[in-house]
Coordinates of C-alpha atoms in Angstrom, one line a residue:
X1 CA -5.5 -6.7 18.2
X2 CA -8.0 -8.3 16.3
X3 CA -8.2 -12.1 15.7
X4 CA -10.1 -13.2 12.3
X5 CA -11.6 -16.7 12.0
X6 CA -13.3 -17.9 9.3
X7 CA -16.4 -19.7 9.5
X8 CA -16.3 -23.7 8.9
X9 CA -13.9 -22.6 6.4
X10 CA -13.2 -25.3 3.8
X11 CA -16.9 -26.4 4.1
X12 CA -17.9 -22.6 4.2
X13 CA -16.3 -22.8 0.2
X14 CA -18.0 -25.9 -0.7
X15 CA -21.3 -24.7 -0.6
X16 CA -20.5 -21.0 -1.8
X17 CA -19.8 -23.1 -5.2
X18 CA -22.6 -25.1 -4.8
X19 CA -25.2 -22.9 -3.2
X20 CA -27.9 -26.0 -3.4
X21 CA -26.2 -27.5 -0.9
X22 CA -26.8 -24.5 1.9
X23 CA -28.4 -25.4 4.8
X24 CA -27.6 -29.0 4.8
X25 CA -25.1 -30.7 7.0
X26 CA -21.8 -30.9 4.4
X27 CA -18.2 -32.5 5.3
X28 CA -15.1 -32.2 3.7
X29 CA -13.0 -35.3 4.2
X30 CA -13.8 -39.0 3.1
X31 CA -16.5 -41.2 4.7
X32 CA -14.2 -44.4 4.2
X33 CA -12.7 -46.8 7.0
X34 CA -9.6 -44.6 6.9
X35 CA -11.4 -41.4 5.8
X36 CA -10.7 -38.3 8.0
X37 CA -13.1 -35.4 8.7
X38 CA -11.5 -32.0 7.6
X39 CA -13.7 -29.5 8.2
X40 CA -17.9 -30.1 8.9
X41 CA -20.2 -27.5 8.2
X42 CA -22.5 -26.4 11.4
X43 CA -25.3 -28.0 10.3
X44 CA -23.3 -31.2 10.7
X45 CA -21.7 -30.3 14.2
X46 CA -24.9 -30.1 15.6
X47 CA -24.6 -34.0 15.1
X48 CA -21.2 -34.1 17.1
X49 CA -19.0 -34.2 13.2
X50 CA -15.9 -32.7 14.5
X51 CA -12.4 -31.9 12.4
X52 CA -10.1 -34.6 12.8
X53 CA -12.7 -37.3 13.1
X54 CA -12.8 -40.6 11.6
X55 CA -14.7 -40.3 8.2
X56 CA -16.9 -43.7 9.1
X57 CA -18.0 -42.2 12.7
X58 CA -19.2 -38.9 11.0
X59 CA -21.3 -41.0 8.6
X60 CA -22.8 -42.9 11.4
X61 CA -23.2 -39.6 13.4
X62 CA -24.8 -38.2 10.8
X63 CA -26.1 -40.7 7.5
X64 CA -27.8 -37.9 5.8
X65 CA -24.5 -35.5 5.7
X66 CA -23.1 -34.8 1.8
X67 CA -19.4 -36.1 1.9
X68 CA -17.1 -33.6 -0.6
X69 CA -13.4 -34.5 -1.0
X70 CA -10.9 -31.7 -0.1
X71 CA -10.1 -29.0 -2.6
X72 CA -7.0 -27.5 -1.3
X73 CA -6.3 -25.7 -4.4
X74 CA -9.5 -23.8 -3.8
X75 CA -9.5 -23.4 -0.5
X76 CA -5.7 -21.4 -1.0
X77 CA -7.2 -19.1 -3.5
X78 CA -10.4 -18.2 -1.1
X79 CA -7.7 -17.7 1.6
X80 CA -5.1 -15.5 -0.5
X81 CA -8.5 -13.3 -1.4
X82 CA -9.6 -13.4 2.3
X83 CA -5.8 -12.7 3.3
X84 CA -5.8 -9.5 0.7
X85 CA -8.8 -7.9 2.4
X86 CA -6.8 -7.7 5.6
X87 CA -3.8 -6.5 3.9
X88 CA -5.9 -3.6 2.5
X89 CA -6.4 -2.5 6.2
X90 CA -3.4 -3.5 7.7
X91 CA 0.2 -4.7 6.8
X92 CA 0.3 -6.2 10.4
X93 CA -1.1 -9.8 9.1
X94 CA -0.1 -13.0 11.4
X95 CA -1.8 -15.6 9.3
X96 CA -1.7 -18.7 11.5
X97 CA -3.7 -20.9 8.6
X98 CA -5.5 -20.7 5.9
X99 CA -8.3 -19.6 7.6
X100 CA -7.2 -17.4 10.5
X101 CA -4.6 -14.3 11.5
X102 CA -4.0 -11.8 14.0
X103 CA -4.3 -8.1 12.6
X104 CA -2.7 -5.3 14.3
X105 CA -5.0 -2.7 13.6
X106 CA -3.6 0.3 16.0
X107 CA -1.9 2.2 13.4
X108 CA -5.2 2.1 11.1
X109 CA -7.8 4.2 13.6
X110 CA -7.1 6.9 12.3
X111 CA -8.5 6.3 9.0
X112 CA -10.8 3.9 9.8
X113 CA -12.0 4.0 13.2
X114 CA -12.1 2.5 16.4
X115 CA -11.3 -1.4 16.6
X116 CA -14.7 -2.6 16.5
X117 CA -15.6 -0.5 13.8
X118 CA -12.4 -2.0 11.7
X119 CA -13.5 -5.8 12.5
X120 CA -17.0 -4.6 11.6
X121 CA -16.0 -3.0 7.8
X122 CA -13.9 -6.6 7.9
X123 CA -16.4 -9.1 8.3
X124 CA -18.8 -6.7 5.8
X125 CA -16.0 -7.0 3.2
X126 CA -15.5 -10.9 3.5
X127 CA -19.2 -11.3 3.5
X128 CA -20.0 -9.2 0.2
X129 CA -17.1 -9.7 -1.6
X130 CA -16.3 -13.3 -0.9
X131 CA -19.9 -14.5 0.8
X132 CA -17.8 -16.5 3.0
X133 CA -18.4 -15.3 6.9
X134 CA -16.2 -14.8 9.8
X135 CA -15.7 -13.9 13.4
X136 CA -13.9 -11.6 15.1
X137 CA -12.4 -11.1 18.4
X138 CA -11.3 -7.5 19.8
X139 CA -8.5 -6.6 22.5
X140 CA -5.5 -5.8 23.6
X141 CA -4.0 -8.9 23.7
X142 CA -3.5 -12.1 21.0
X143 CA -5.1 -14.5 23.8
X144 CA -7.9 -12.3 24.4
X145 CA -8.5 -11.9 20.7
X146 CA -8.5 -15.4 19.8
X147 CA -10.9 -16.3 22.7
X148 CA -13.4 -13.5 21.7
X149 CA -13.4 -14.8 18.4
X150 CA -13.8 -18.6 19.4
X151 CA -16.8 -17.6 21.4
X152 CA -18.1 -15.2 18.5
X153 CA -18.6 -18.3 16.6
X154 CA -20.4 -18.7 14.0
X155 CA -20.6 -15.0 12.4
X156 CA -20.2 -13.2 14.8
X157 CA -17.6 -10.4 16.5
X158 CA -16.6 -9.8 20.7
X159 CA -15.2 -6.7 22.0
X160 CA -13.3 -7.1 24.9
X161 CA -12.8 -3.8 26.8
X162 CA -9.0 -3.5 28.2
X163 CA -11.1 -2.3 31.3
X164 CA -13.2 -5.2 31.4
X165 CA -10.6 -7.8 30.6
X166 CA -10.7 -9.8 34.1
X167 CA -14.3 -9.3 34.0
X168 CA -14.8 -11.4 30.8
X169 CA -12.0 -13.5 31.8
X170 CA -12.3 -14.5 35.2
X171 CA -15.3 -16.7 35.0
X172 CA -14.4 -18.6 32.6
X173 CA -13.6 -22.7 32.9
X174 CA -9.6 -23.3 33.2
X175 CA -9.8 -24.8 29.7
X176 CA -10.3 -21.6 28.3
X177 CA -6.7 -20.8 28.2
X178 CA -4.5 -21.6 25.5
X179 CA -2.3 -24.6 26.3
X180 CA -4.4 -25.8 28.6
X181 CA -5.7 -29.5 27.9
X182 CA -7.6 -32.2 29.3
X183 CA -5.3 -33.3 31.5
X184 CA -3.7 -30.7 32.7
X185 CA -6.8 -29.4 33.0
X186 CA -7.9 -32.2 35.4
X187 CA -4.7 -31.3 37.3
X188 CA -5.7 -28.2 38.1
X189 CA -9.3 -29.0 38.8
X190 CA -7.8 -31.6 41.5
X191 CA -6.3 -28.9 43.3
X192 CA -10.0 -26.9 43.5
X193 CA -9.2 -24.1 40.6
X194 CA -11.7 -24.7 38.3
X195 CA -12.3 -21.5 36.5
X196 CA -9.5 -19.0 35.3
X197 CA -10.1 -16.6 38.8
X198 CA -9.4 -19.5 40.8
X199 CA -6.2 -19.9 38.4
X200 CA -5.2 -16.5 39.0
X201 CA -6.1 -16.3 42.8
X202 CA -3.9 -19.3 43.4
X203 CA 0.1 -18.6 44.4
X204 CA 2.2 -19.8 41.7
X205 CA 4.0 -22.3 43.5
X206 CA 0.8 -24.3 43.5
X207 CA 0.7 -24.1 39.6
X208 CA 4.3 -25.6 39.3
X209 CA 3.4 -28.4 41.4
X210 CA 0.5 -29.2 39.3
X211 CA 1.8 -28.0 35.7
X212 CA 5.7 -27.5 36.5
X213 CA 7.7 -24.3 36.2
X214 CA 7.5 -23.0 33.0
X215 CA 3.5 -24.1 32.1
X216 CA 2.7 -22.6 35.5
X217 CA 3.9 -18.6 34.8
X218 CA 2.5 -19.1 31.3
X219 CA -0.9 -19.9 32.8
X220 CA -0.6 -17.3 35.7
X221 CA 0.1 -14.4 33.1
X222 CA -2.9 -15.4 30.9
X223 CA -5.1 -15.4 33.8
X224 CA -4.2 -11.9 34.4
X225 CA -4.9 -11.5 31.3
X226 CA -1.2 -10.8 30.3
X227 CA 0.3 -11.5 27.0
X228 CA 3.1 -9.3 25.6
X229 CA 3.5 -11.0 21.9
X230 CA 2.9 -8.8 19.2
X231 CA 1.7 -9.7 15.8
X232 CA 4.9 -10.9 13.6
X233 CA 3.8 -10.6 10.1
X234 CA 4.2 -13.5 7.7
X235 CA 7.3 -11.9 5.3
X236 CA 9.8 -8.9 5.9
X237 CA 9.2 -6.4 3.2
X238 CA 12.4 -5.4 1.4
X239 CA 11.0 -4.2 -1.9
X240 CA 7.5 -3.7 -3.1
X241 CA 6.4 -3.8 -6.6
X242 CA 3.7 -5.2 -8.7
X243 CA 3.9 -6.5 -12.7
X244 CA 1.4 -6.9 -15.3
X245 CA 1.5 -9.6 -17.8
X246 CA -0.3 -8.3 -21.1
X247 CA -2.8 -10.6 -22.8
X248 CA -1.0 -9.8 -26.1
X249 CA 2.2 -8.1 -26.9
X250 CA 2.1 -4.6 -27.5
X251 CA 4.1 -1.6 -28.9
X252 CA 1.7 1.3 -28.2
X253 CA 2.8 3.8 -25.9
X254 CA -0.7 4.8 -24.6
X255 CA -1.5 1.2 -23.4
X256 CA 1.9 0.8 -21.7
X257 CA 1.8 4.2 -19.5
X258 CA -1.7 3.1 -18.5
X259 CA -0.2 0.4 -17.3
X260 CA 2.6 1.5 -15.5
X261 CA 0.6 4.2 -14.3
X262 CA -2.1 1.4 -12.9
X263 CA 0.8 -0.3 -11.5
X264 CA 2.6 2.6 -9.8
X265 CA -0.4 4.1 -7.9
X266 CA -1.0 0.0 -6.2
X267 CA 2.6 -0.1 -5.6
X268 CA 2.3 3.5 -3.3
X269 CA -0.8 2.4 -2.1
X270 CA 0.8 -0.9 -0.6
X271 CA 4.3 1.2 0.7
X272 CA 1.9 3.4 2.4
X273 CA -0.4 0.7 3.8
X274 CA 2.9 -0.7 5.4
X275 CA 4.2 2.7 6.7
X276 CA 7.1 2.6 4.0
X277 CA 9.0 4.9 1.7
X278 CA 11.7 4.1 -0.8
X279 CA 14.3 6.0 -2.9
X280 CA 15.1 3.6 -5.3
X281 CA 12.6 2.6 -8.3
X282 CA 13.0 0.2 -11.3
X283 CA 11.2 -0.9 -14.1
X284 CA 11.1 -4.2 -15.7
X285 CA 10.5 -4.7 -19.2
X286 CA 10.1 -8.5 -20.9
X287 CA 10.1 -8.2 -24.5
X288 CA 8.1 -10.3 -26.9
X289 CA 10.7 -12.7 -27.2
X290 CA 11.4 -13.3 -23.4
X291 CA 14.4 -11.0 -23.3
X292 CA 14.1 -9.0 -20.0
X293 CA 15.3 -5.3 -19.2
X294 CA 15.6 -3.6 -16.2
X295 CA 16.5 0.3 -15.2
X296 CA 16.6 1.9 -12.1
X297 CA 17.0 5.4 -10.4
X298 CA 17.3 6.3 -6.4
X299 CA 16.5 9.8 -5.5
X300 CA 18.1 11.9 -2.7
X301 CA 14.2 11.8 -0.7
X302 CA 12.7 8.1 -0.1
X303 CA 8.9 8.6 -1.3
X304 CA 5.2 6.7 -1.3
X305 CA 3.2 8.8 -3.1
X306 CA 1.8 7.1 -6.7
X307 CA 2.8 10.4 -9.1
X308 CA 6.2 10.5 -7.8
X309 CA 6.7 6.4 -8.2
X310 CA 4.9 6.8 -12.1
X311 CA 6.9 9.8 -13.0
X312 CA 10.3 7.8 -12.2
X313 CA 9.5 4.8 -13.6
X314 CA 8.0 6.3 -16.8
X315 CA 11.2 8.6 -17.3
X316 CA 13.0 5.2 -17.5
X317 CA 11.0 3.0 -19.8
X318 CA 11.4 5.9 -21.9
X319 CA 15.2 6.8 -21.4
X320 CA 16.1 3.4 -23.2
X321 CA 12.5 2.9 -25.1
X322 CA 12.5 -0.4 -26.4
X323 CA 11.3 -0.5 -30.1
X324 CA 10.0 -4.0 -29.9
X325 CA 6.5 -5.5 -28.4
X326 CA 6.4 -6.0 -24.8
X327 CA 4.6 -9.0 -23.0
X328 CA 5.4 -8.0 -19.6
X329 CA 6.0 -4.4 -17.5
X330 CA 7.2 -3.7 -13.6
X331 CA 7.1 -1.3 -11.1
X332 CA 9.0 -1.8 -8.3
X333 CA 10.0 0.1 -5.1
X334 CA 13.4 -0.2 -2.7
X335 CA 15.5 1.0 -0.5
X336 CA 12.6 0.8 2.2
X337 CA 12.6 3.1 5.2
X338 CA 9.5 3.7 7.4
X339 CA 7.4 6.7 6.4
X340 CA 6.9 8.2 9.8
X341 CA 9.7 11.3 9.4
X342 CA 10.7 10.9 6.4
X343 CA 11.5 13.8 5.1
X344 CA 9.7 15.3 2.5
X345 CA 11.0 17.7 -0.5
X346 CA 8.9 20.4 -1.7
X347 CA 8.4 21.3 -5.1
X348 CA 8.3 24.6 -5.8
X349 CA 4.9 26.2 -5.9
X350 CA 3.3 22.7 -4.0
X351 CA 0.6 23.2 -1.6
X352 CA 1.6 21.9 2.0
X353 CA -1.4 19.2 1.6
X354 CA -0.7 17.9 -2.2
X355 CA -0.6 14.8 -3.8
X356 CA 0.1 12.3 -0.7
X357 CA -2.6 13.8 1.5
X358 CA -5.1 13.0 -1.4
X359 CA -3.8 9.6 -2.0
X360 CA -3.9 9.1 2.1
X361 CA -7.8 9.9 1.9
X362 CA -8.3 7.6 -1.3
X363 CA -6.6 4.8 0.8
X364 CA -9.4 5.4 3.5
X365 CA -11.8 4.8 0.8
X366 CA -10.4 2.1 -0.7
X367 CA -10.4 -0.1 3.0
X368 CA -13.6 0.7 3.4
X369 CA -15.2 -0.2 -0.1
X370 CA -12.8 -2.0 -1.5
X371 CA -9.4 -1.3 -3.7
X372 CA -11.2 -1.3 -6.7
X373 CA -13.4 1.4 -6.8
X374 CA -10.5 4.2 -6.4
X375 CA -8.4 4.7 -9.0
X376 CA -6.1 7.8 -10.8
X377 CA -8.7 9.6 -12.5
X378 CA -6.5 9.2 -15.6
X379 CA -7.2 5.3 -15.6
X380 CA -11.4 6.2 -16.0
X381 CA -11.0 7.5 -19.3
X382 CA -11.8 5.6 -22.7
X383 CA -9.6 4.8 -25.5
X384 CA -8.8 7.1 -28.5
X385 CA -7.0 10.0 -27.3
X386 CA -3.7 11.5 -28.9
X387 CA -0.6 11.4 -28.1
X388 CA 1.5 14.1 -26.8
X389 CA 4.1 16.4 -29.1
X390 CA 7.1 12.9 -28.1
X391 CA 4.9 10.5 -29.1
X392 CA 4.0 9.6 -25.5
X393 CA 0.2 9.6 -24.5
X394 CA -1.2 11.9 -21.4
X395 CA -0.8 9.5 -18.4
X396 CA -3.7 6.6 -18.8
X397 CA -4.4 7.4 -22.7
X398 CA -5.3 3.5 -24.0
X399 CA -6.8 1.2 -22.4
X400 CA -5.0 -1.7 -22.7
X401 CA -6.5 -5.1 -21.1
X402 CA -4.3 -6.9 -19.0
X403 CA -4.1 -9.2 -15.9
X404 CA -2.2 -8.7 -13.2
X405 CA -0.2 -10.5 -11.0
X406 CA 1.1 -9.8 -7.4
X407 CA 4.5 -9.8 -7.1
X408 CA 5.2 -7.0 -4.5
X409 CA 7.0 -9.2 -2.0
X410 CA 10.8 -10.1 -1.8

């Protein structure tokens, strides 16, 4: 389990924009009589600016600080891009807010390594491809995670052993555990337990006097360091698919299989990345004038490998080939099953490790370096080429420019 925190997070995106303004003690929030602090940077915490404060104390606090109001609009997009990073190691993302999530990483060590080494590669990624920082917290549990990463902070990363759990834990002040506040942390200190192994020590029946029933066995189990929830991802996949909306309309062939072809491959790459296959695929088509088509096919054999997903979807743009210009082209994928024994059909003359084992290695790249730099080869080559004896060109023959936009989830 890892939990992600980003660093002074709204601040953090302030002074990426305005890089003169590093190093000094920035707040988010207005200084007025009714302003509110939303985030402070750490140069101005070391002043006492807190979240939450009133904007007129954090100006008294700290005269010198630079007051910014709040762009949520940019702090969204930082956090969607922040968000996507995760994704690309794990579909098992708990966002909690814009700037945190838990990330179940267990079913990514095989590609990618050991926990550590996963928070490691994500804190590298969020650094160079967002200069924004983080911290992380490692273990078994979401309340150890979240504490490791609280005191990781700033930019920085704690691994917390699963046999070393009650060792880190143990010492710890009472008000290290989640739920407990200042006065029921005064409650408990009355009764003589003031770190988290005098919690634990103590019979529960002394909790519930203090705390009451149900606060008391929450606050037991943490202490042993006990914490069964899992990591519920934000959305329940029941179709993934992704669309790109051409800069101008086009008719050429070559252009519109590079794009399908683009957009098949992230579409496998995203059903593999949540441990997903699917039998049915469909292609959307928005003509010039708005007018949109769809086609679909389900196979006997769900699948989540990119050729498979292209060669489907391009057999149907071309079974009903519209002959107008197109602004808009889909790939989609349902029918969702999970991966794990799915059966798969051999072609005749396939090698047991083919097309899906390759793809699975190229996803191991891609975590690591980012999504971008692997691609179908067929996507690297230039403009120019002919097309084949139908009219059609070789798969990624023009390329077309185009923007794309997510829209994989339903």
């Amino acid at each position: 389990m890892l939990h992600v925190d980003m660093d002074a997070f709204y601040a953090s995106v302030e002074v990426r924009r305005r890089p003169e303004l590093r190093g000094k003690p920035v707040i988010v929030g207005g200084a007025g009589p009714r302003g509110v602090v939303s985030a402070a940077s750490y140069e101005a915490r070391k002043y006492g600016v807190r979240s939450a404060m009133p904007g007129s104390r954090a100006q008294r606090l700290c005269p010198h600080a630079v007051f910014l109001p709040p762009d949520f609009a940019a702090y969204t997009e930082a956090s969607r891009a922040v968000m996507a990073i995760f994704r690309d190691v794990t579909p098992l993302v708990e966002p909690l807010s814009l700037d945190e999530a838990f990330l179940d990483v267990a079913g990514a060590r095989r590609l990618l390594g050991r926990p550590a080494e996963i928070a490691a590669l994500i804190r590298r990624r969020v650094a160079g491809e967002q200069r924004l920082t983080c911290s992380v917290g490692v273990a078994g549990t979401k309340f150890l995670a979240k504490l490791g990463s609280t005191r990781a902070k700033p930019d920085g990363m704690a691994v917390i052993p699963r046999e070393r759990e009650l060792e880190y834990l143990h010492p710890l002040p009472v008000e290290a555990l989640w739920g407990v506040g200042e006065r029921t942390a005064e409650s408990l200190q009355r009764l003589g337990l003031k770190t988290i192994g005098d919690l634990a020590a103590a019979p529960v029946g002394m909790l519930r006097s203090a705390v009451g029933d149900a606060a008391a066995h929450h606050l037991h189990e943490l202490s042993l360091a006990r914490d069964p929830r899992r990591v519920i991802p934000d959305h329940v996949e029941k179709s993934i698919g992704a669309e790109t909306t051409f800069d101008v309309d086009v008719s050429d062939l070559s252009t519109i299989r590079r794009a399908m072809l683009a957009l098949s491959d992230k579409v496998a790459r995203r059903l593999r990345h949540a441990g997903q296959a699917g039998r049915t695929v469909s292609v959307k088509i928005r003509l010039a004038d708005f007018q949109t088509l769809s086609r679909s096919r389900t196979v006997d054999v769900p699948t989540d490998v990119s050729r498979e997903i292209f060669e489907l979807a391009w057999a149907l743009f071309q079974s009903g080939r519209p002959g107008e210009r197109i602004r808009l082209v889909g790939v989609r994928v349902e029918g969702l099953v999970h991966a794990d024994g799915t059966p798969r059909q051999m072609t005749l003359g396939e090698r047991d490790h083919g097309w899906r084992d390759a793809e699975r290695a190229a996803d191991a790249v891609a975590a690591r370096f980012g999504a971008g730099l692997v691609k179908p080869a067929s996507l690297l080559r230039g403009d120019g080429m002919r097309t084949d004896g139908n009219g059609a060109a070789p798969a990624g023959e023009g390329a077309g420019k185009s923007r794309t936009r997510h829209n994989g989830r339903t």
